[in-house]
Amino acid sequence: MTVTVFYCDGSGLPMPYTVTVLKHGCCRDLCQALATACCLKSDEVLLLAEVYEHKIYRYLENPLEPLTSIKDDEHIVAYRLKSGARKTKLEIMHRWMDNMKGGERKLFGTPLVTYLVEDPQYGANIESSVQKMLAPLRRAYSSTKSHDGKENGFISAGSDEQSNISTTQSEPRNLTSGSREQEESSCGEPSFQLVLTSESCLSCEPIEKASFIKPSQHIRVFLDWTDKEHELYDANYLRDLPEVHKTGFSVKKTRQEAISLFSCLEAFLTEEPLGPDDMWYCPRCKEHRQATKKLDLWKLPEIVVFHLKRFSYSRYLKNKLDTFVNFPIHNLDLTKYVKSKDGESYVYDLYAISNHYGGLGGGHYTAYAKLIDENKWYHFDDSHVTPVTEAEIKSSAAYVLFYQRVRNKDQME
């Protein structure tokens, strides 16, 4: 099962984990497996929840709840909480303004959950908690605007300063965050556009810093994202929540139509016209002309690696592709695709798979590999290694496929 774990104290980024649990187990078994996978501390507990249409549909707080109640295409998250006394549960849902539909507010992403210990509650408490929860999503930001490689306070790709981001990112991030938070909190206006809502999410009441929040065991708020929030925080970490995909159940491989590996290969080798932005300069005509591009396979090596395109980018959208690609495990025959007719056969067997779970904002990698000497497949998930059958290794999470050429006796001699 794949579950995304969120930090309720804002100390880390959300991360999906794939764990193995008993088919007829319960939520307690799932929590124990997740606790091991995410290195849960002794003073922490996990709160399971199902996310549907960007809202918390239900909390799985009963440890004896059977796992059969969780469907394969559902989205399950786990919130890391400090154990001990907890007073008020704060649920933060995210909205954006759709200007194409008259400024209608629409939900997106995964809700954040934490607990408030202050009593009584005011808008300032809510805002402080939201700020803390969003802290890991904060972009590397520079408040100084200049034209020497920086645009709108961000370091551009061509800047010499970019090479220093990886080694110094955490320090300026914290310093900038603190100074900006002080600057925002010093003025009277709230830093975020927060709206108090009800369980049905029908009522809306704007929250100010001095707003008194009526005592309740469960407070739900909308965080309305503006250009400012999108500039400061990377919302991609809240998107692309993976489905459960329970192995051993009747797994729904994908929401999209399945395709074969051969279809992908043929599309890769198909002649395609180049667009207006990729015009070819003809040395004879001395003009740019539209051309076509064609790739062919002349010869193939002993090891062939297929890197499936799982991420789609355009000017406005970034998307994770979860299409199930049906690939052969044995006797992948690529002979007909090889242009050099040398009389050899190019037949391959699969020996390893790299899987990716999650989305563009964050994800988790696992692998399947075949131990040739034992003729057995194993699942590798960080430090956890478990045996699996060939029937279990195909899924829509397959990202990179590794094949080795099969040699007959004549070819080996």
mmCIF file of C-alpha atoms in Angstrom:
data_model
loop_
_atom_site.group_PDB
_atom_site.id
_atom_site.type_symbol
_atom_site.label_atom_id
_atom_site.label_comp_id
_atom_site.label_asym_id
_atom_site.label_seq_id
_atom_site.Cartn_x
_atom_site.Cartn_y
_atom_site.Cartn_z
ATOM 1 C CA MET A 1 0.000 0.000 0.000
ATOM 2 C CA THR A 2 1.176 3.521 -0.780
ATOM 3 C CA VAL A 3 0.488 6.214 1.820
ATOM 4 C CA THR A 4 1.787 9.789 1.899
ATOM 5 C CA VAL A 5 3.093 10.943 5.293
ATOM 6 C CA PHE A 6 2.754 14.617 6.307
ATOM 7 C CA TYR A 7 4.584 16.349 9.174
ATOM 8 C CA CYS A 8 2.121 18.149 11.444
ATOM 9 C CA ASP A 9 4.837 20.297 13.022
ATOM 10 C CA GLY A 10 6.142 21.593 9.686
ATOM 11 C CA SER A 11 9.534 19.926 10.146
ATOM 12 C CA GLY A 12 9.688 18.127 6.794
ATOM 13 C CA LEU A 13 8.242 17.675 3.336
ATOM 14 C CA PRO A 14 5.437 15.180 2.655
ATOM 15 C CA MET A 15 6.711 11.822 1.434
ATOM 16 C CA PRO A 16 4.894 8.763 0.004
ATOM 17 C CA TYR A 17 5.830 5.349 1.405
ATOM 18 C CA THR A 18 4.958 1.940 0.007
ATOM 19 C CA VAL A 19 4.573 -0.710 2.697
ATOM 20 C CA THR A 20 3.515 -4.340 2.787
ATOM 21 C CA VAL A 21 0.714 -5.357 5.144
ATOM 22 C CA LEU A 22 -1.446 -8.432 5.596
ATOM 23 C CA LYS A 23 -4.387 -8.652 3.215
ATOM 24 C CA HIS A 24 -6.850 -9.042 6.078
ATOM 25 C CA GLY A 25 -4.995 -6.719 8.428
ATOM 26 C CA CYS A 26 -6.239 -3.583 10.145
ATOM 27 C CA CYS A 27 -5.252 0.067 10.384
ATOM 28 C CA ARG A 28 -3.008 -0.702 13.338
ATOM 29 C CA ASP A 29 -0.906 -2.967 11.080
ATOM 30 C CA LEU A 30 -0.682 -0.209 8.484
ATOM 31 C CA CYS A 31 0.410 2.340 11.088
ATOM 32 C CA GLN A 32 3.081 -0.009 12.415
ATOM 33 C CA ALA A 33 4.455 -0.619 8.917
ATOM 34 C CA LEU A 34 4.445 3.108 8.153
ATOM 35 C CA ALA A 35 6.108 3.887 11.485
ATOM 36 C CA THR A 36 9.020 1.664 10.516
ATOM 37 C CA ALA A 37 9.217 3.021 6.967
ATOM 38 C CA CYS A 38 9.217 6.711 7.954
ATOM 39 C CA CYS A 39 11.340 6.233 11.107
ATOM 40 C CA LEU A 40 8.617 7.468 13.442
ATOM 41 C CA LYS A 41 9.971 8.799 16.742
ATOM 42 C CA SER A 42 8.974 7.322 20.085
ATOM 43 C CA ASP A 43 7.016 10.468 21.001
ATOM 44 C CA GLU A 44 5.045 10.530 17.730
ATOM 45 C CA VAL A 45 1.884 8.832 16.477
ATOM 46 C CA LEU A 46 0.233 8.548 13.053
ATOM 47 C CA LEU A 47 -3.276 9.741 12.200
ATOM 48 C CA LEU A 48 -4.662 8.073 9.059
ATOM 49 C CA ALA A 49 -7.164 9.859 6.837
ATOM 50 C CA GLU A 50 -8.787 9.440 3.446
ATOM 51 C CA VAL A 51 -8.640 12.428 1.099
ATOM 52 C CA TYR A 52 -11.423 12.848 -1.448
ATOM 53 C CA GLU A 53 -11.879 15.856 -3.717
ATOM 54 C CA HIS A 54 -9.188 17.752 -1.770
ATOM 55 C CA LYS A 55 -11.004 17.377 1.566
ATOM 56 C CA ILE A 56 -10.699 14.952 4.460
ATOM 57 C CA TYR A 57 -13.441 12.452 3.738
ATOM 58 C CA ARG A 58 -12.879 10.438 6.927
ATOM 59 C CA TYR A 59 -10.323 9.805 9.651
ATOM 60 C CA LEU A 60 -9.278 6.189 10.212
ATOM 61 C CA GLU A 61 -8.866 6.559 13.962
ATOM 62 C CA ASN A 62 -10.095 3.085 14.899
ATOM 63 C CA PRO A 63 -6.969 0.871 15.020
ATOM 64 C CA LEU A 64 -9.119 -2.215 14.359
ATOM 65 C CA GLU A 65 -10.649 -0.779 11.167
ATOM 66 C CA PRO A 66 -10.117 -3.503 8.503
ATOM 67 C CA LEU A 67 -7.925 -2.583 5.551
ATOM 68 C CA THR A 68 -10.534 -4.067 3.235
ATOM 69 C CA SER A 69 -12.543 -0.873 3.814
ATOM 70 C CA ILE A 70 -9.861 1.015 1.829
ATOM 71 C CA LYS A 71 -10.335 0.835 -1.952
ATOM 72 C CA ASP A 72 -7.439 0.621 -4.404
ATOM 73 C CA ASP A 73 -8.078 3.996 -6.029
ATOM 74 C CA GLU A 74 -8.504 5.919 -2.775
ATOM 75 C CA HIS A 75 -5.936 8.396 -1.474
ATOM 76 C CA ILE A 76 -4.739 7.708 2.073
ATOM 77 C CA VAL A 77 -2.498 10.049 4.034
ATOM 78 C CA ALA A 78 -0.877 9.777 7.453
ATOM 79 C CA TYR A 79 -0.220 12.804 9.661
ATOM 80 C CA ARG A 80 2.741 12.664 12.070
ATOM 81 C CA LEU A 81 1.611 14.023 15.428
ATOM 82 C CA LYS A 82 3.237 14.446 18.811
ATOM 83 C CA SER A 83 1.759 11.940 21.232
ATOM 84 C CA GLY A 84 0.142 13.139 24.442
ATOM 85 C CA ALA A 85 -2.673 15.562 25.218
ATOM 86 C CA ARG A 86 -4.270 17.117 22.140
ATOM 87 C CA LYS A 87 -6.989 19.742 22.299
ATOM 88 C CA THR A 88 -8.213 21.213 19.037
ATOM 89 C CA LYS A 89 -7.759 19.622 15.624
ATOM 90 C CA LEU A 90 -7.002 22.192 12.890
ATOM 91 C CA GLU A 91 -7.760 21.191 9.320
ATOM 92 C CA ILE A 92 -6.381 23.449 6.567
ATOM 93 C CA MET A 93 -7.875 23.165 3.062
ATOM 94 C CA HIS A 94 -6.417 24.967 0.057
ATOM 95 C CA ARG A 95 -8.301 27.064 -2.501
ATOM 96 C CA TRP A 96 -7.326 28.969 -5.625
ATOM 97 C CA MET A 97 -9.249 31.538 -7.659
ATOM 98 C CA ASP A 98 -10.419 30.434 -11.098
ATOM 99 C CA ASN A 99 -10.543 33.710 -13.015
ATOM 100 C CA MET A 100 -11.901 31.886 -16.053
ATOM 101 C CA LYS A 101 -15.097 31.234 -14.091
ATOM 102 C CA GLY A 102 -15.721 34.646 -12.624
ATOM 103 C CA GLY A 103 -13.319 34.352 -9.712
ATOM 104 C CA GLU A 104 -14.814 31.120 -8.341
ATOM 105 C CA ARG A 105 -12.830 29.550 -5.502
ATOM 106 C CA LYS A 106 -11.824 25.928 -6.113
ATOM 107 C CA LEU A 107 -10.176 23.410 -3.819
ATOM 108 C CA PHE A 108 -6.813 21.875 -4.708
ATOM 109 C CA GLY A 109 -4.071 19.830 -3.098
ATOM 110 C CA THR A 110 -4.053 17.858 0.133
ATOM 111 C CA PRO A 111 -5.369 19.281 3.421
ATOM 112 C CA LEU A 112 -2.897 19.859 6.237
ATOM 113 C CA VAL A 113 -3.773 18.778 9.769
ATOM 114 C CA THR A 114 -2.293 19.773 13.104
ATOM 115 C CA TYR A 115 -3.402 20.300 16.713
ATOM 116 C CA LEU A 116 -3.700 23.585 18.582
ATOM 117 C CA VAL A 117 -2.736 23.680 22.233
ATOM 118 C CA GLU A 118 -3.498 27.338 22.968
ATOM 119 C CA ASP A 119 -6.742 28.174 24.690
ATOM 120 C CA PRO A 120 -8.693 30.306 23.840
ATOM 121 C CA GLN A 121 -8.090 30.390 20.075
ATOM 122 C CA TYR A 122 -7.640 33.544 18.024
ATOM 123 C CA GLY A 123 -6.955 34.233 14.370
ATOM 124 C CA ALA A 124 -3.301 34.869 15.179
ATOM 125 C CA ASN A 125 -2.977 31.301 16.535
ATOM 126 C CA ILE A 126 -4.469 29.877 13.346
ATOM 127 C CA GLU A 127 -2.201 31.994 11.160
ATOM 128 C CA SER A 128 0.869 30.971 13.136
ATOM 129 C CA SER A 129 0.008 27.286 12.688
ATOM 130 C CA VAL A 130 -0.543 27.733 8.945
ATOM 131 C CA GLN A 131 2.780 29.519 8.622
ATOM 132 C CA LYS A 132 4.514 26.698 10.477
ATOM 133 C CA MET A 133 2.907 23.971 8.357
ATOM 134 C CA LEU A 134 3.863 25.689 5.096
ATOM 135 C CA ALA A 135 7.470 26.332 6.136
ATOM 136 C CA PRO A 136 8.947 23.216 4.405
ATOM 137 C CA LEU A 137 7.290 24.275 1.133
ATOM 138 C CA ARG A 138 8.995 27.647 1.132
ATOM 139 C CA ARG A 139 11.017 28.382 -1.984
ATOM 140 C CA ALA A 140 14.595 29.666 -1.937
ATOM 141 C CA TYR A 141 13.735 33.364 -1.967
ATOM 142 C CA SER A 142 15.705 36.575 -2.231
ATOM 143 C CA SER A 143 13.988 39.809 -1.232
ATOM 144 C CA THR A 144 16.459 41.889 -3.244
ATOM 145 C CA LYS A 145 15.360 42.555 -6.814
ATOM 146 C CA SER A 146 18.076 43.194 -9.363
ATOM 147 C CA HIS A 147 18.874 42.436 -12.964
ATOM 148 C CA ASP A 148 22.084 40.495 -12.443
ATOM 149 C CA GLY A 149 20.642 36.998 -12.890
ATOM 150 C CA LYS A 150 17.608 37.465 -10.638
ATOM 151 C CA GLU A 151 13.996 37.878 -11.592
ATOM 152 C CA ASN A 152 11.249 38.807 -9.137
ATOM 153 C CA GLY A 153 13.481 37.865 -6.240
ATOM 154 C CA PHE A 154 14.338 34.394 -7.591
ATOM 155 C CA ILE A 155 17.693 33.253 -8.906
ATOM 156 C CA SER A 156 17.356 32.424 -12.578
ATOM 157 C CA ALA A 157 18.872 29.410 -14.307
ATOM 158 C CA GLY A 158 21.709 31.400 -15.822
ATOM 159 C CA SER A 159 22.870 33.003 -12.601
ATOM 160 C CA ASP A 160 26.280 32.208 -11.138
ATOM 161 C CA GLU A 161 24.648 32.069 -7.737
ATOM 162 C CA GLN A 162 22.605 29.022 -8.675
ATOM 163 C CA SER A 163 25.491 26.660 -7.995
ATOM 164 C CA ASN A 164 25.462 27.749 -4.359
ATOM 165 C CA ILE A 165 21.791 26.950 -3.775
ATOM 166 C CA SER A 166 22.243 23.321 -2.825
ATOM 167 C CA THR A 167 24.891 23.969 -0.201
ATOM 168 C CA THR A 168 23.493 27.137 1.325
ATOM 169 C CA GLN A 169 19.776 26.778 0.734
ATOM 170 C CA SER A 170 18.693 25.882 4.259
ATOM 171 C CA GLU A 171 20.438 28.776 5.967
ATOM 172 C CA PRO A 172 19.142 31.674 3.837
ATOM 173 C CA ARG A 173 15.765 29.991 3.645
ATOM 174 C CA ASN A 174 15.382 30.133 7.418
ATOM 175 C CA LEU A 175 16.813 33.622 7.718
ATOM 176 C CA THR A 176 14.626 34.989 4.956
ATOM 177 C CA SER A 177 11.608 33.199 6.337
ATOM 178 C CA GLY A 178 12.115 34.630 9.773
ATOM 179 C CA SER A 179 12.714 38.190 8.613
ATOM 180 C CA ARG A 180 9.726 38.120 6.275
ATOM 181 C CA GLU A 181 7.460 36.599 8.899
ATOM 182 C CA GLN A 182 8.457 39.317 11.346
ATOM 183 C CA GLU A 183 7.816 41.932 8.689
ATOM 184 C CA GLU A 184 4.372 40.523 7.914
ATOM 185 C CA SER A 185 3.356 39.972 11.533
ATOM 186 C CA SER A 186 4.431 43.464 12.532
ATOM 187 C CA CYS A 187 1.650 45.015 10.483
ATOM 188 C CA GLY A 188 -1.982 44.693 11.429
ATOM 189 C CA GLU A 189 -3.149 42.793 8.341
ATOM 190 C CA PRO A 190 -3.014 38.981 8.329
ATOM 191 C CA SER A 191 -0.263 37.335 6.253
ATOM 192 C CA PHE A 192 -2.677 34.791 4.778
ATOM 193 C CA GLN A 193 -6.245 34.937 3.521
ATOM 194 C CA LEU A 194 -7.878 32.507 5.941
ATOM 195 C CA VAL A 195 -11.569 31.672 6.031
ATOM 196 C CA LEU A 196 -13.333 29.773 8.815
ATOM 197 C CA THR A 197 -15.764 27.145 7.525
ATOM 198 C CA SER A 198 -18.032 24.381 8.808
ATOM 199 C CA GLU A 199 -17.999 20.596 8.455
ATOM 200 C CA SER A 200 -20.078 20.888 5.294
ATOM 201 C CA CYS A 201 -17.715 23.596 3.969
ATOM 202 C CA LEU A 202 -20.705 25.776 3.038
ATOM 203 C CA SER A 203 -20.226 28.667 5.456
ATOM 204 C CA CYS A 204 -17.359 31.146 5.091
ATOM 205 C CA GLU A 205 -16.178 33.662 7.686
ATOM 206 C CA PRO A 206 -12.937 35.625 7.102
ATOM 207 C CA ILE A 207 -10.381 35.322 9.895
ATOM 208 C CA GLU A 208 -8.501 38.347 11.188
ATOM 209 C CA LYS A 209 -5.610 38.251 13.648
ATOM 210 C CA ALA A 210 -7.840 39.389 16.505
ATOM 211 C CA SER A 211 -10.774 37.155 15.534
ATOM 212 C CA PHE A 212 -12.021 35.004 18.397
ATOM 213 C CA ILE A 213 -12.507 31.394 17.342
ATOM 214 C CA LYS A 214 -15.416 29.677 19.018
ATOM 215 C CA PRO A 215 -14.157 26.707 21.116
ATOM 216 C CA SER A 216 -14.446 23.441 19.218
ATOM 217 C CA GLN A 217 -12.704 20.090 18.991
ATOM 218 C CA HIS A 218 -12.369 20.485 15.232
ATOM 219 C CA ILE A 219 -11.633 23.735 13.386
ATOM 220 C CA ARG A 220 -11.734 23.815 9.582
ATOM 221 C CA VAL A 221 -10.288 26.698 7.586
ATOM 222 C CA PHE A 222 -9.740 27.552 3.926
ATOM 223 C CA LEU A 223 -6.360 28.949 2.926
ATOM 224 C CA ASP A 224 -6.961 31.088 -0.165
ATOM 225 C CA TRP A 225 -3.784 31.026 -2.244
ATOM 226 C CA THR A 226 -2.879 34.253 -4.028
ATOM 227 C CA ASP A 227 0.054 35.083 -6.287
ATOM 228 C CA LYS A 228 2.010 35.906 -3.140
ATOM 229 C CA GLU A 229 1.596 32.408 -1.704
ATOM 230 C CA HIS A 230 2.467 30.768 -5.012
ATOM 231 C CA GLU A 231 5.564 32.947 -5.213
ATOM 232 C CA LEU A 232 6.722 32.023 -1.718
ATOM 233 C CA TYR A 233 5.632 28.372 -1.481
ATOM 234 C CA ASP A 234 5.832 25.403 -3.840
ATOM 235 C CA ALA A 235 2.288 24.011 -3.940
ATOM 236 C CA ASN A 236 3.366 21.033 -6.061
ATOM 237 C CA TYR A 237 4.212 19.198 -2.828
ATOM 238 C CA LEU A 238 0.501 19.253 -1.983
ATOM 239 C CA ARG A 239 -0.592 17.841 -5.337
ATOM 240 C CA ASP A 240 -0.344 14.459 -7.081
ATOM 241 C CA LEU A 241 -1.333 12.290 -4.148
ATOM 242 C CA PRO A 242 -0.709 8.621 -5.101
ATOM 243 C CA GLU A 243 -3.447 6.013 -4.961
ATOM 244 C CA VAL A 244 -3.271 3.093 -2.551
ATOM 245 C CA HIS A 245 -2.822 0.313 -5.162
ATOM 246 C CA LYS A 246 -2.931 -2.632 -2.760
ATOM 247 C CA THR A 247 -0.932 -5.575 -4.097
ATOM 248 C CA GLY A 248 -2.817 -8.839 -3.841
ATOM 249 C CA PHE A 249 -6.229 -7.240 -4.166
ATOM 250 C CA SER A 250 -8.039 -6.725 -7.449
ATOM 251 C CA VAL A 251 -5.814 -3.790 -8.287
ATOM 252 C CA LYS A 252 -7.093 -1.123 -10.610
ATOM 253 C CA LYS A 253 -3.923 -0.448 -12.557
ATOM 254 C CA THR A 254 -4.771 3.027 -13.769
ATOM 255 C CA ARG A 255 -7.560 5.451 -14.448
ATOM 256 C CA GLN A 256 -6.339 5.768 -18.009
ATOM 257 C CA GLU A 257 -6.371 3.199 -20.819
ATOM 258 C CA ALA A 258 -3.431 0.780 -20.672
ATOM 259 C CA ILE A 259 -0.897 0.751 -23.507
ATOM 260 C CA SER A 260 1.839 -1.697 -24.490
ATOM 261 C CA LEU A 261 5.585 -1.144 -24.430
ATOM 262 C CA PHE A 262 5.609 -1.823 -28.173
ATOM 263 C CA SER A 263 3.164 1.056 -28.715
ATOM 264 C CA CYS A 264 5.526 3.362 -26.832
ATOM 265 C CA LEU A 265 8.514 2.178 -28.874
ATOM 266 C CA GLU A 266 6.694 2.597 -32.187
ATOM 267 C CA ALA A 267 5.607 6.102 -31.212
ATOM 268 C CA PHE A 268 9.217 6.893 -30.284
ATOM 269 C CA LEU A 269 10.427 5.725 -33.725
ATOM 270 C CA THR A 270 7.645 7.394 -35.741
ATOM 271 C CA GLU A 271 8.596 10.242 -38.027
ATOM 272 C CA GLU A 272 7.344 13.539 -36.632
ATOM 273 C CA PRO A 273 7.181 17.051 -38.092
ATOM 274 C CA LEU A 274 9.062 19.741 -36.227
ATOM 275 C CA GLY A 275 7.067 22.741 -35.094
ATOM 276 C CA PRO A 276 7.489 26.418 -36.002
ATOM 277 C CA ASP A 277 9.896 26.868 -33.093
ATOM 278 C CA ASP A 278 12.214 24.149 -34.445
ATOM 279 C CA MET A 279 12.580 25.209 -38.076
ATOM 280 C CA TRP A 280 15.521 23.768 -40.021
ATOM 281 C CA TYR A 281 17.876 26.134 -41.851
ATOM 282 C CA CYS A 282 18.368 24.923 -45.416
ATOM 283 C CA PRO A 283 21.901 25.701 -46.660
ATOM 284 C CA ARG A 284 20.713 25.734 -50.275
ATOM 285 C CA CYS A 285 17.609 27.907 -49.916
ATOM 286 C CA LYS A 286 19.206 30.039 -47.226
ATOM 287 C CA GLU A 287 15.853 29.936 -45.423
ATOM 288 C CA HIS A 288 14.297 28.247 -42.393
ATOM 289 C CA ARG A 289 11.968 25.454 -43.441
ATOM 290 C CA GLN A 290 9.761 23.041 -41.593
ATOM 291 C CA ALA A 291 11.432 19.639 -41.369
ATOM 292 C CA THR A 292 10.733 16.174 -39.979
ATOM 293 C CA LYS A 293 12.615 14.136 -37.387
ATOM 294 C CA LYS A 294 13.064 10.356 -37.475
ATOM 295 C CA LEU A 295 14.885 8.060 -35.047
ATOM 296 C CA ASP A 296 15.953 4.500 -35.894
ATOM 297 C CA LEU A 297 17.669 1.667 -34.064
ATOM 298 C CA TRP A 298 20.763 0.483 -35.948
ATOM 299 C CA LYS A 299 22.062 -2.076 -33.433
ATOM 300 C CA LEU A 300 21.198 -2.922 -29.841
ATOM 301 C CA PRO A 301 23.530 -3.637 -26.898
ATOM 302 C CA GLU A 302 23.486 -6.451 -24.353
ATOM 303 C CA ILE A 303 21.541 -4.301 -21.877
ATOM 304 C CA VAL A 304 18.565 -2.222 -23.015
ATOM 305 C CA VAL A 305 17.008 0.351 -20.681
ATOM 306 C CA PHE A 306 13.547 1.802 -21.330
ATOM 307 C CA HIS A 307 12.917 5.133 -19.589
ATOM 308 C CA LEU A 308 9.154 5.688 -19.669
ATOM 309 C CA LYS A 309 7.929 9.263 -19.928
ATOM 310 C CA ARG A 310 6.032 9.705 -16.672
ATOM 311 C CA PHE A 311 6.061 13.500 -16.494
ATOM 312 C CA SER A 312 4.369 15.857 -18.914
ATOM 313 C CA TYR A 313 5.316 19.525 -19.142
ATOM 314 C CA SER A 314 3.682 22.389 -20.988
ATOM 315 C CA ARG A 315 3.653 26.124 -20.599
ATOM 316 C CA TYR A 316 0.762 26.039 -18.146
ATOM 317 C CA LEU A 317 0.574 22.473 -16.805
ATOM 318 C CA LYS A 318 2.828 19.925 -15.180
ATOM 319 C CA ASN A 319 1.406 16.469 -14.848
ATOM 320 C CA LYS A 320 2.358 12.992 -13.619
ATOM 321 C CA LEU A 321 1.369 10.297 -16.149
ATOM 322 C CA ASP A 322 -0.021 7.203 -14.415
ATOM 323 C CA THR A 323 -0.863 5.229 -17.560
ATOM 324 C CA PHE A 324 -0.307 1.503 -17.101
ATOM 325 C CA VAL A 325 2.306 0.315 -19.604
ATOM 326 C CA ASN A 326 2.044 -3.426 -20.237
ATOM 327 C CA PHE A 327 5.581 -4.721 -20.748
ATOM 328 C CA PRO A 328 6.772 -8.312 -21.348
ATOM 329 C CA ILE A 329 8.822 -10.004 -18.658
ATOM 330 C CA HIS A 330 10.210 -12.691 -20.971
ATOM 331 C CA ASN A 331 11.129 -12.788 -24.670
ATOM 332 C CA LEU A 332 10.919 -9.115 -25.570
ATOM 333 C CA ASP A 333 11.673 -9.421 -29.292
ATOM 334 C CA LEU A 334 13.098 -6.222 -30.774
ATOM 335 C CA THR A 335 14.547 -7.827 -33.928
ATOM 336 C CA LYS A 336 12.120 -6.181 -36.330
ATOM 337 C CA TYR A 337 13.024 -2.716 -35.053
ATOM 338 C CA VAL A 338 16.760 -3.118 -35.780
ATOM 339 C CA LYS A 339 17.776 -1.613 -39.135
ATOM 340 C CA SER A 340 21.098 -3.429 -39.562
ATOM 341 C CA LYS A 341 20.044 -6.812 -40.920
ATOM 342 C CA ASP A 342 22.938 -8.818 -39.509
ATOM 343 C CA GLY A 343 20.920 -11.989 -39.110
ATOM 344 C CA GLU A 344 20.995 -11.839 -35.298
ATOM 345 C CA SER A 345 17.941 -11.985 -33.073
ATOM 346 C CA TYR A 346 17.472 -9.350 -30.425
ATOM 347 C CA VAL A 347 15.415 -11.001 -27.700
ATOM 348 C CA TYR A 348 15.528 -9.725 -24.111
ATOM 349 C CA ASP A 349 14.376 -10.733 -20.631
ATOM 350 C CA LEU A 350 13.434 -8.252 -17.904
ATOM 351 C CA TYR A 351 15.669 -8.290 -14.834
ATOM 352 C CA ALA A 352 14.881 -5.039 -12.950
ATOM 353 C CA ILE A 353 12.308 -2.251 -12.619
ATOM 354 C CA SER A 354 12.576 1.173 -11.006
ATOM 355 C CA ASN A 355 9.213 2.455 -9.690
ATOM 356 C CA HIS A 356 8.171 6.005 -8.911
ATOM 357 C CA TYR A 357 5.293 6.895 -6.583
ATOM 358 C CA GLY A 358 4.064 10.416 -6.029
ATOM 359 C CA GLY A 359 4.088 13.455 -8.277
ATOM 360 C CA LEU A 360 6.227 16.361 -9.424
ATOM 361 C CA GLY A 361 6.425 17.953 -6.007
ATOM 362 C CA GLY A 362 7.733 14.872 -4.212
ATOM 363 C CA GLY A 363 7.896 11.142 -4.578
ATOM 364 C CA HIS A 364 9.346 7.839 -3.520
ATOM 365 C CA TYR A 365 11.353 5.282 -5.479
ATOM 366 C CA THR A 366 11.285 1.517 -5.071
ATOM 367 C CA ALA A 367 12.664 -1.280 -7.230
ATOM 368 C CA TYR A 368 12.037 -4.846 -8.311
ATOM 369 C CA ALA A 369 15.057 -6.933 -9.223
ATOM 370 C CA LYS A 370 15.549 -10.552 -10.213
ATOM 371 C CA LEU A 371 18.238 -12.543 -8.463
ATOM 372 C CA ILE A 372 19.493 -14.584 -11.403
ATOM 373 C CA ASP A 373 21.090 -17.346 -9.331
ATOM 374 C CA GLU A 374 17.848 -17.966 -7.420
ATOM 375 C CA ASN A 375 15.541 -17.144 -10.348
ATOM 376 C CA LYS A 376 13.430 -15.109 -7.896
ATOM 377 C CA TRP A 377 12.129 -11.550 -7.817
ATOM 378 C CA TYR A 378 12.566 -9.208 -4.843
ATOM 379 C CA HIS A 379 11.040 -5.853 -3.873
ATOM 380 C CA PHE A 380 13.499 -3.213 -2.626
ATOM 381 C CA ASP A 381 12.031 -0.324 -0.607
ATOM 382 C CA ASP A 382 14.790 1.608 1.160
ATOM 383 C CA SER A 383 16.194 -0.872 3.686
ATOM 384 C CA HIS A 384 13.286 -3.323 3.307
ATOM 385 C CA VAL A 385 13.671 -6.295 0.963
ATOM 386 C CA THR A 386 10.819 -8.763 0.425
ATOM 387 C CA PRO A 387 10.310 -11.608 -2.091
ATOM 388 C CA VAL A 388 7.558 -11.138 -4.694
ATOM 389 C CA THR A 389 6.115 -13.100 -7.594
ATOM 390 C CA GLU A 390 6.286 -12.155 -11.263
ATOM 391 C CA ALA A 391 2.564 -11.360 -11.157
ATOM 392 C CA GLU A 392 3.219 -8.548 -8.657
ATOM 393 C CA ILE A 393 5.941 -6.603 -10.457
ATOM 394 C CA LYS A 394 3.758 -4.924 -13.086
ATOM 395 C CA SER A 395 2.092 -1.651 -12.086
ATOM 396 C CA SER A 396 1.484 1.878 -13.305
ATOM 397 C CA ALA A 397 4.384 3.017 -11.094
ATOM 398 C CA ALA A 398 6.964 1.405 -13.442
ATOM 399 C CA TYR A 399 9.379 4.150 -14.490
ATOM 400 C CA VAL A 400 12.582 2.518 -15.796
ATOM 401 C CA LEU A 401 12.754 -1.018 -17.255
ATOM 402 C CA PHE A 402 16.007 -3.002 -17.490
ATOM 403 C CA TYR A 403 16.366 -5.827 -20.037
ATOM 404 C CA GLN A 404 19.223 -8.245 -20.731
ATOM 405 C CA ARG A 405 19.743 -9.940 -24.067
ATOM 406 C CA VAL A 406 19.004 -13.649 -24.247
ATOM 407 C CA ARG A 407 21.743 -15.572 -25.996
ATOM 408 C CA ASN A 408 21.233 -19.006 -27.502
ATOM 409 C CA LYS A 409 24.012 -21.586 -27.534
ATOM 410 C CA ASP A 410 25.173 -20.720 -31.060
ATOM 411 C CA GLN A 411 25.474 -16.999 -30.232
ATOM 412 C CA MET A 412 27.404 -17.743 -27.023
ATOM 413 C CA GLU A 413 29.935 -19.842 -28.932
#
